[in-house]
Amino acid sequence: LIGQQDIKNFFLKK
Amino acid sequence: MFEAKLTEGLILKKIVESIKDIVTDVNIDISPSGISLQAMDSSHVALVSLNLSMDGFEHYRADTNMVLGVSIANLAKVMKLADNNDQITLQADQEATHLKIIFENPKTERTTEFNLNLITIDSEHLAIPETEYSSVVTINSGEFSKICKELFSLSETVQITTNTDYVQFSVEGEVGSGQVRLGHNDSEKKEDQTILEVSESVQQQFAIRYLNMFNKASTLSSFTRLCLHQEQPLVVEFKIDNLGVLKYFLAPKISD
């Protein structure tokens, strides 16, 4: 099974 | 007061077409040095980032920073009013409630004006960290589009592998499995070139559906730049000559 990661996990909130 | 005039209005039309399937409502950031926007798709898989420098405009004036909230679907509808040869001017007052868009064709003397209502968007602005990408692949944008399009008919997911010798796009599905492999090619014909800059090999999986959406921007640039780093999102980059850059970030898939 392949899961899709959330793009927000990679960036910081400003 | 904000006013920007782009002689080659078609570029703006193409930009809007290239992002309208990914993002819906977008805050456009106006600054004295240029125009930028950043937005995620509704499922938080991809992020679009656009930067246009004031230097690329025939005329540019922005007295202060401003945020213009725009429905991209509606902006795309307005852009349909533009002829491919039109010059486009964008205008907004301070505390504006609408963005005035003017299309002018100096040859046919036709002028079209539209006041697009602005909306308030509560969107998160994310900080994208500076990343030294371990693999950068520069590939003809038409060729990359075609590879993604054809592979999507065979599988939903593509595995991208880079090393110093080649970049490989491989799929595995009900139909079977296979790969397209492109080696470093610095042939004299610039459009045929594939440039590999690999300091560390990368292997990641991505949803092809998104790559196909990004590739709508292939009409903006002859080359697509893929920037990869293990455990980081893929960056699919289209340079817009003398004006700026359109970047798409795509989160990798992981095997559970």
mmCIF file of C-alpha atoms in Angstrom:
data_model
loop_
_atom_site.group_PDB
_atom_site.id
_atom_site.type_symbol
_atom_site.label_atom_id
_atom_site.label_comp_id
_atom_site.label_asym_id
_atom_site.label_seq_id
_atom_site.Cartn_x
_atom_site.Cartn_y
_atom_site.Cartn_z
ATOM 1 C CA LEU A 1 0.000 0.000 0.000
ATOM 2 C CA ILE A 2 1.195 3.468 -0.844
ATOM 3 C CA GLY A 3 0.231 6.468 1.256
ATOM 4 C CA GLN A 4 0.162 10.069 0.101
ATOM 5 C CA GLN A 5 2.012 12.501 2.350
ATOM 6 C CA ASP A 6 0.677 15.956 3.220
ATOM 7 C CA ILE A 7 2.699 18.820 1.699
ATOM 8 C CA LYS A 8 2.229 20.795 4.924
ATOM 9 C CA ASN A 9 4.470 18.295 6.722
ATOM 10 C CA PHE A 10 7.459 19.694 4.851
ATOM 11 C CA PHE A 11 6.970 23.400 5.324
ATOM 12 C CA LEU A 12 6.829 25.720 8.280
ATOM 13 C CA LYS A 13 3.887 27.879 9.148
ATOM 14 C CA LYS A 14 4.730 31.549 8.861
ATOM 15 C CA MET B 1 -2.125 52.127 -5.875
ATOM 16 C CA PHE B 2 -1.047 49.178 -7.980
ATOM 17 C CA GLU B 3 -0.650 49.098 -11.743
ATOM 18 C CA ALA B 4 1.221 46.599 -13.892
ATOM 19 C CA LYS B 5 1.246 46.333 -17.665
ATOM 20 C CA LEU B 6 2.439 43.196 -19.424
ATOM 21 C CA THR B 7 3.088 43.571 -23.159
ATOM 22 C CA GLU B 8 2.852 39.848 -23.799
ATOM 23 C CA GLY B 9 -0.477 39.278 -22.069
ATOM 24 C CA LEU B 10 -0.603 35.702 -23.307
ATOM 25 C CA ILE B 11 1.931 34.780 -20.609
ATOM 26 C CA LEU B 12 -0.510 35.795 -17.872
ATOM 27 C CA LYS B 13 -3.289 33.905 -19.614
ATOM 28 C CA LYS B 14 -1.106 30.784 -19.710
ATOM 29 C CA ILE B 15 -0.144 31.155 -16.029
ATOM 30 C CA VAL B 16 -3.800 31.280 -14.988
ATOM 31 C CA GLU B 17 -4.562 28.220 -17.153
ATOM 32 C CA SER B 18 -1.599 26.410 -15.564
ATOM 33 C CA ILE B 19 -2.796 26.818 -11.981
ATOM 34 C CA LYS B 20 -6.590 26.859 -12.231
ATOM 35 C CA ASP B 21 -7.007 23.086 -11.944
ATOM 36 C CA ILE B 22 -4.878 22.932 -8.800
ATOM 37 C CA VAL B 23 -5.892 25.920 -6.696
ATOM 38 C CA THR B 24 -9.259 27.641 -6.358
ATOM 39 C CA ASP B 25 -9.032 30.814 -4.275
ATOM 40 C CA VAL B 26 -5.674 32.544 -4.093
ATOM 41 C CA ASN B 27 -4.175 35.544 -2.322
ATOM 42 C CA ILE B 28 -2.023 37.443 -4.811
ATOM 43 C CA ASP B 29 0.750 39.329 -3.014
ATOM 44 C CA ILE B 30 1.685 42.632 -4.587
ATOM 45 C CA SER B 31 4.927 44.296 -3.551
ATOM 46 C CA PRO B 32 6.979 47.178 -4.942
ATOM 47 C CA SER B 33 9.336 44.596 -6.485
ATOM 48 C CA GLY B 34 6.821 42.266 -8.096
ATOM 49 C CA ILE B 35 3.874 39.905 -7.902
ATOM 50 C CA SER B 36 3.825 36.563 -6.118
ATOM 51 C CA LEU B 37 1.409 33.944 -4.955
ATOM 52 C CA GLN B 38 1.510 30.753 -2.970
ATOM 53 C CA ALA B 39 -1.346 28.299 -2.602
ATOM 54 C CA MET B 40 -1.995 24.653 -1.813
ATOM 55 C CA ASP B 41 -4.462 22.374 -3.523
ATOM 56 C CA SER B 42 -7.518 21.404 -1.466
ATOM 57 C CA SER B 43 -6.112 18.002 -0.503
ATOM 58 C CA HIS B 44 -2.718 19.431 0.602
ATOM 59 C CA VAL B 45 -0.726 17.270 -1.774
ATOM 60 C CA ALA B 46 0.696 20.068 -3.923
ATOM 61 C CA LEU B 47 1.693 23.693 -3.534
ATOM 62 C CA VAL B 48 1.953 26.323 -6.260
ATOM 63 C CA SER B 49 4.408 29.203 -5.990
ATOM 64 C CA LEU B 50 4.636 31.995 -8.548
ATOM 65 C CA ASN B 51 7.096 34.888 -8.569
ATOM 66 C CA LEU B 52 7.034 37.612 -11.210
ATOM 67 C CA SER B 53 9.608 40.388 -11.115
ATOM 68 C CA MET B 54 8.624 43.993 -11.800
ATOM 69 C CA ASP B 55 11.476 44.091 -14.357
ATOM 70 C CA GLY B 56 9.483 41.889 -16.746
ATOM 71 C CA PHE B 57 6.608 44.376 -16.976
ATOM 72 C CA GLU B 58 6.467 47.247 -19.429
ATOM 73 C CA HIS B 59 5.175 49.392 -16.624
ATOM 74 C CA TYR B 60 5.029 48.534 -12.922
ATOM 75 C CA ARG B 61 4.016 50.547 -9.915
ATOM 76 C CA ALA B 62 3.107 49.336 -6.447
ATOM 77 C CA ASP B 63 3.357 51.934 -3.709
ATOM 78 C CA THR B 64 2.922 49.471 -0.855
ATOM 79 C CA ASN B 65 2.430 45.781 -0.215
ATOM 80 C CA MET B 66 -1.100 44.638 -0.976
ATOM 81 C CA VAL B 67 -2.972 41.345 -0.871
ATOM 82 C CA LEU B 68 -5.568 40.698 -3.549
ATOM 83 C CA GLY B 69 -7.854 37.723 -2.889
ATOM 84 C CA VAL B 70 -8.959 36.252 -6.193
ATOM 85 C CA SER B 71 -11.079 33.327 -7.343
ATOM 86 C CA ILE B 72 -8.835 31.654 -9.904
ATOM 87 C CA ALA B 73 -11.830 30.048 -11.637
ATOM 88 C CA ASN B 74 -13.360 33.500 -12.162
ATOM 89 C CA LEU B 75 -10.030 34.998 -13.192
ATOM 90 C CA ALA B 76 -9.720 32.239 -15.803
ATOM 91 C CA LYS B 77 -13.158 33.157 -17.149
ATOM 92 C CA VAL B 78 -12.134 36.802 -17.433
ATOM 93 C CA MET B 79 -8.872 35.822 -19.122
ATOM 94 C CA LYS B 80 -10.916 34.156 -21.874
ATOM 95 C CA LEU B 81 -11.873 37.674 -22.947
ATOM 96 C CA ALA B 82 -8.244 38.340 -23.864
ATOM 97 C CA ASP B 83 -6.976 37.820 -27.360
ATOM 98 C CA ASN B 84 -3.610 36.055 -27.521
ATOM 99 C CA ASN B 85 -1.983 39.235 -28.864
ATOM 100 C CA ASP B 86 -3.415 41.530 -26.180
ATOM 101 C CA GLN B 87 -1.429 43.559 -23.725
ATOM 102 C CA ILE B 88 -2.764 43.150 -20.186
ATOM 103 C CA THR B 89 -2.897 45.805 -17.479
ATOM 104 C CA LEU B 90 -3.798 45.036 -13.858
ATOM 105 C CA GLN B 91 -4.945 47.864 -11.598
ATOM 106 C CA ALA B 92 -6.056 48.050 -7.978
ATOM 107 C CA ASP B 93 -6.547 50.890 -5.518
ATOM 108 C CA GLN B 94 -5.437 50.779 -1.916
ATOM 109 C CA GLU B 95 -8.045 48.807 0.095
ATOM 110 C CA ALA B 96 -9.445 47.647 -3.223
ATOM 111 C CA THR B 97 -12.682 45.700 -3.568
ATOM 112 C CA HIS B 98 -11.954 44.752 -7.142
ATOM 113 C CA LEU B 99 -9.074 44.154 -9.526
ATOM 114 C CA LYS B 100 -9.373 46.010 -12.806
ATOM 115 C CA ILE B 101 -8.101 43.993 -15.766
ATOM 116 C CA ILE B 102 -7.625 45.737 -19.100
ATOM 117 C CA PHE B 103 -6.924 43.944 -22.379
ATOM 118 C CA GLU B 104 -5.644 46.099 -25.215
ATOM 119 C CA ASN B 105 -4.775 45.208 -28.761
ATOM 120 C CA PRO B 106 -2.872 48.137 -30.295
ATOM 121 C CA LYS B 107 -3.249 46.727 -33.800
ATOM 122 C CA THR B 108 -7.001 46.229 -33.831
ATOM 123 C CA GLU B 109 -7.721 49.129 -31.406
ATOM 124 C CA ARG B 110 -9.879 46.798 -29.307
ATOM 125 C CA THR B 111 -9.982 47.386 -25.557
ATOM 126 C CA THR B 112 -11.737 45.176 -23.020
ATOM 127 C CA GLU B 113 -12.071 46.049 -19.331
ATOM 128 C CA PHE B 114 -13.321 43.929 -16.472
ATOM 129 C CA ASN B 115 -13.576 44.674 -12.744
ATOM 130 C CA LEU B 116 -13.092 41.355 -10.972
ATOM 131 C CA ASN B 117 -14.529 41.322 -7.461
ATOM 132 C CA LEU B 118 -11.967 40.503 -4.800
ATOM 133 C CA ILE B 119 -12.657 38.038 -2.002
ATOM 134 C CA THR B 120 -11.282 37.598 1.498
ATOM 135 C CA ILE B 121 -9.310 34.398 1.793
ATOM 136 C CA ASP B 122 -8.029 33.061 5.068
ATOM 137 C CA SER B 123 -5.098 31.068 3.739
ATOM 138 C CA GLU B 124 -2.013 29.749 5.423
ATOM 139 C CA HIS B 125 1.257 31.124 4.142
ATOM 140 C CA LEU B 126 3.950 28.512 4.440
ATOM 141 C CA ALA B 127 7.668 29.099 4.660
ATOM 142 C CA ILE B 128 9.551 26.990 2.157
ATOM 143 C CA PRO B 129 12.985 26.189 3.560
ATOM 144 C CA GLU B 130 16.060 26.677 1.397
ATOM 145 C CA THR B 131 16.976 23.230 0.141
ATOM 146 C CA GLU B 132 20.117 22.093 -1.583
ATOM 147 C CA TYR B 133 18.637 19.560 -3.986
ATOM 148 C CA SER B 134 20.754 16.467 -4.494
ATOM 149 C CA SER B 135 19.330 15.794 -7.962
ATOM 150 C CA VAL B 136 18.372 18.384 -10.541
ATOM 151 C CA VAL B 137 17.113 17.249 -13.926
ATOM 152 C CA THR B 138 16.516 19.702 -16.766
ATOM 153 C CA ILE B 139 14.385 18.158 -19.476
ATOM 154 C CA ASN B 140 12.465 19.350 -22.526
ATOM 155 C CA SER B 141 9.055 20.372 -21.174
ATOM 156 C CA GLY B 142 7.152 18.792 -24.071
ATOM 157 C CA GLU B 143 8.967 15.513 -23.606
ATOM 158 C CA PHE B 144 8.357 15.437 -19.860
ATOM 159 C CA SER B 145 4.652 16.181 -20.467
ATOM 160 C CA LYS B 146 4.406 13.314 -22.919
ATOM 161 C CA ILE B 147 6.170 10.844 -20.609
ATOM 162 C CA CYS B 148 3.828 11.702 -17.712
ATOM 163 C CA LYS B 149 0.719 11.591 -19.891
ATOM 164 C CA GLU B 150 1.524 8.197 -21.375
ATOM 165 C CA LEU B 151 2.622 6.665 -18.064
ATOM 166 C CA PHE B 152 -0.620 7.813 -16.408
ATOM 167 C CA SER B 153 -2.571 5.543 -18.760
ATOM 168 C CA LEU B 154 -0.588 2.639 -17.289
ATOM 169 C CA SER B 155 -0.358 3.560 -13.601
ATOM 170 C CA GLU B 156 -1.427 6.182 -11.060
ATOM 171 C CA THR B 157 2.025 6.371 -9.503
ATOM 172 C CA VAL B 158 5.462 6.931 -10.977
ATOM 173 C CA GLN B 159 8.737 6.144 -9.279
ATOM 174 C CA ILE B 160 11.447 8.651 -10.154
ATOM 175 C CA THR B 161 15.000 7.421 -9.737
ATOM 176 C CA THR B 162 18.062 9.558 -10.328
ATOM 177 C CA ASN B 163 21.728 8.708 -10.448
ATOM 178 C CA THR B 164 24.753 10.188 -12.179
ATOM 179 C CA ASP B 165 24.011 8.258 -15.386
ATOM 180 C CA TYR B 166 20.267 8.640 -15.878
ATOM 181 C CA VAL B 167 16.861 9.657 -14.615
ATOM 182 C CA GLN B 168 14.291 6.908 -14.685
ATOM 183 C CA PHE B 169 10.500 7.100 -14.594
ATOM 184 C CA SER B 170 9.065 3.691 -13.738
ATOM 185 C CA VAL B 171 5.536 2.419 -13.298
ATOM 186 C CA GLU B 172 3.943 -0.778 -12.095
ATOM 187 C CA GLY B 173 0.267 -1.531 -12.532
ATOM 188 C CA GLU B 174 -2.322 -4.077 -13.552
ATOM 189 C CA VAL B 175 -1.119 -3.821 -17.140
ATOM 190 C CA GLY B 176 2.470 -4.654 -16.252
ATOM 191 C CA SER B 177 5.605 -2.741 -15.390
ATOM 192 C CA GLY B 178 8.185 -0.689 -17.233
ATOM 193 C CA GLN B 179 10.314 2.405 -17.260
ATOM 194 C CA VAL B 180 11.472 5.339 -19.359
ATOM 195 C CA ARG B 181 15.129 6.085 -18.833
ATOM 196 C CA LEU B 182 16.822 9.282 -19.980
ATOM 197 C CA GLY B 183 20.578 9.622 -19.929
ATOM 198 C CA HIS B 184 22.550 12.862 -19.752
ATOM 199 C CA ASN B 185 22.352 14.392 -23.210
ATOM 200 C CA ASP B 186 24.065 17.698 -23.989
ATOM 201 C CA SER B 187 23.598 17.435 -27.757
ATOM 202 C CA GLU B 188 23.998 20.506 -29.933
ATOM 203 C CA LYS B 189 20.252 20.755 -30.444
ATOM 204 C CA LYS B 190 19.350 22.535 -27.255
ATOM 205 C CA GLU B 191 15.747 21.320 -27.195
ATOM 206 C CA ASP B 192 16.909 17.679 -27.144
ATOM 207 C CA GLN B 193 19.127 18.181 -24.121
ATOM 208 C CA THR B 194 18.604 16.420 -20.812
ATOM 209 C CA ILE B 195 20.912 17.770 -18.157
ATOM 210 C CA LEU B 196 21.536 15.729 -15.015
ATOM 211 C CA GLU B 197 23.128 17.331 -11.962
ATOM 212 C CA VAL B 198 23.188 14.552 -9.401
ATOM 213 C CA SER B 199 25.259 14.673 -6.243
ATOM 214 C CA GLU B 200 23.222 12.001 -4.479
ATOM 215 C CA SER B 201 20.851 9.465 -5.955
ATOM 216 C CA VAL B 202 17.123 9.870 -5.165
ATOM 217 C CA GLN B 203 14.248 7.423 -5.418
ATOM 218 C CA GLN B 204 10.723 8.631 -4.738
ATOM 219 C CA GLN B 205 7.147 7.930 -5.783
ATOM 220 C CA PHE B 206 4.627 10.519 -6.923
ATOM 221 C CA ALA B 207 1.008 10.737 -8.068
ATOM 222 C CA ILE B 208 1.146 11.221 -11.850
ATOM 223 C CA ARG B 209 -2.232 12.984 -11.844
ATOM 224 C CA TYR B 210 -0.565 16.015 -10.266
ATOM 225 C CA LEU B 211 2.403 15.977 -12.636
ATOM 226 C CA ASN B 212 -0.068 16.116 -15.521
ATOM 227 C CA MET B 213 -1.708 19.188 -13.985
ATOM 228 C CA PHE B 214 1.686 20.888 -13.510
ATOM 229 C CA ASN B 215 2.614 20.170 -17.112
ATOM 230 C CA LYS B 216 -0.045 22.580 -18.326
ATOM 231 C CA ALA B 217 2.724 25.118 -17.703
ATOM 232 C CA SER B 218 4.913 23.494 -20.361
ATOM 233 C CA THR B 219 3.725 26.148 -22.835
ATOM 234 C CA LEU B 220 5.445 28.761 -20.626
ATOM 235 C CA SER B 221 8.922 27.281 -20.876
ATOM 236 C CA SER B 222 10.913 25.051 -23.236
ATOM 237 C CA PHE B 223 12.442 23.235 -20.280
ATOM 238 C CA THR B 224 11.128 21.746 -17.058
ATOM 239 C CA ARG B 225 13.472 21.527 -14.102
ATOM 240 C CA LEU B 226 12.887 18.721 -11.633
ATOM 241 C CA CYS B 227 14.545 19.257 -8.259
ATOM 242 C CA LEU B 228 14.647 16.220 -5.998
ATOM 243 C CA HIS B 229 15.865 15.426 -2.539
ATOM 244 C CA GLN B 230 15.112 12.263 -0.575
ATOM 245 C CA GLU B 231 12.366 12.882 2.026
ATOM 246 C CA GLN B 232 11.548 16.257 0.458
ATOM 247 C CA PRO B 233 8.803 17.308 -1.958
ATOM 248 C CA LEU B 234 9.576 17.272 -5.666
ATOM 249 C CA VAL B 235 9.863 20.713 -7.243
ATOM 250 C CA VAL B 236 8.688 21.020 -10.847
ATOM 251 C CA GLU B 237 9.939 24.360 -12.079
ATOM 252 C CA PHE B 238 9.108 26.393 -15.175
ATOM 253 C CA LYS B 239 11.209 29.507 -15.800
ATOM 254 C CA ILE B 240 9.318 32.298 -17.518
ATOM 255 C CA ASP B 241 11.813 34.236 -19.641
ATOM 256 C CA ASN B 242 12.636 37.724 -18.302
ATOM 257 C CA LEU B 243 9.662 37.626 -15.947
ATOM 258 C CA GLY B 244 9.998 35.023 -13.219
ATOM 259 C CA VAL B 245 9.317 31.450 -12.245
ATOM 260 C CA LEU B 246 6.377 29.128 -11.646
ATOM 261 C CA LYS B 247 7.115 26.292 -9.209
ATOM 262 C CA TYR B 248 4.996 23.358 -8.159
ATOM 263 C CA PHE B 249 5.830 21.348 -5.038
ATOM 264 C CA LEU B 250 4.535 17.789 -4.812
ATOM 265 C CA ALA B 251 4.624 15.652 -1.660
ATOM 266 C CA PRO B 252 6.048 12.182 -2.239
ATOM 267 C CA LYS B 253 4.086 9.013 -1.638
ATOM 268 C CA ILE B 254 5.369 6.566 0.948
ATOM 269 C CA SER B 255 5.060 2.808 1.130
ATOM 270 C CA ASP B 256 3.213 1.788 4.288
#
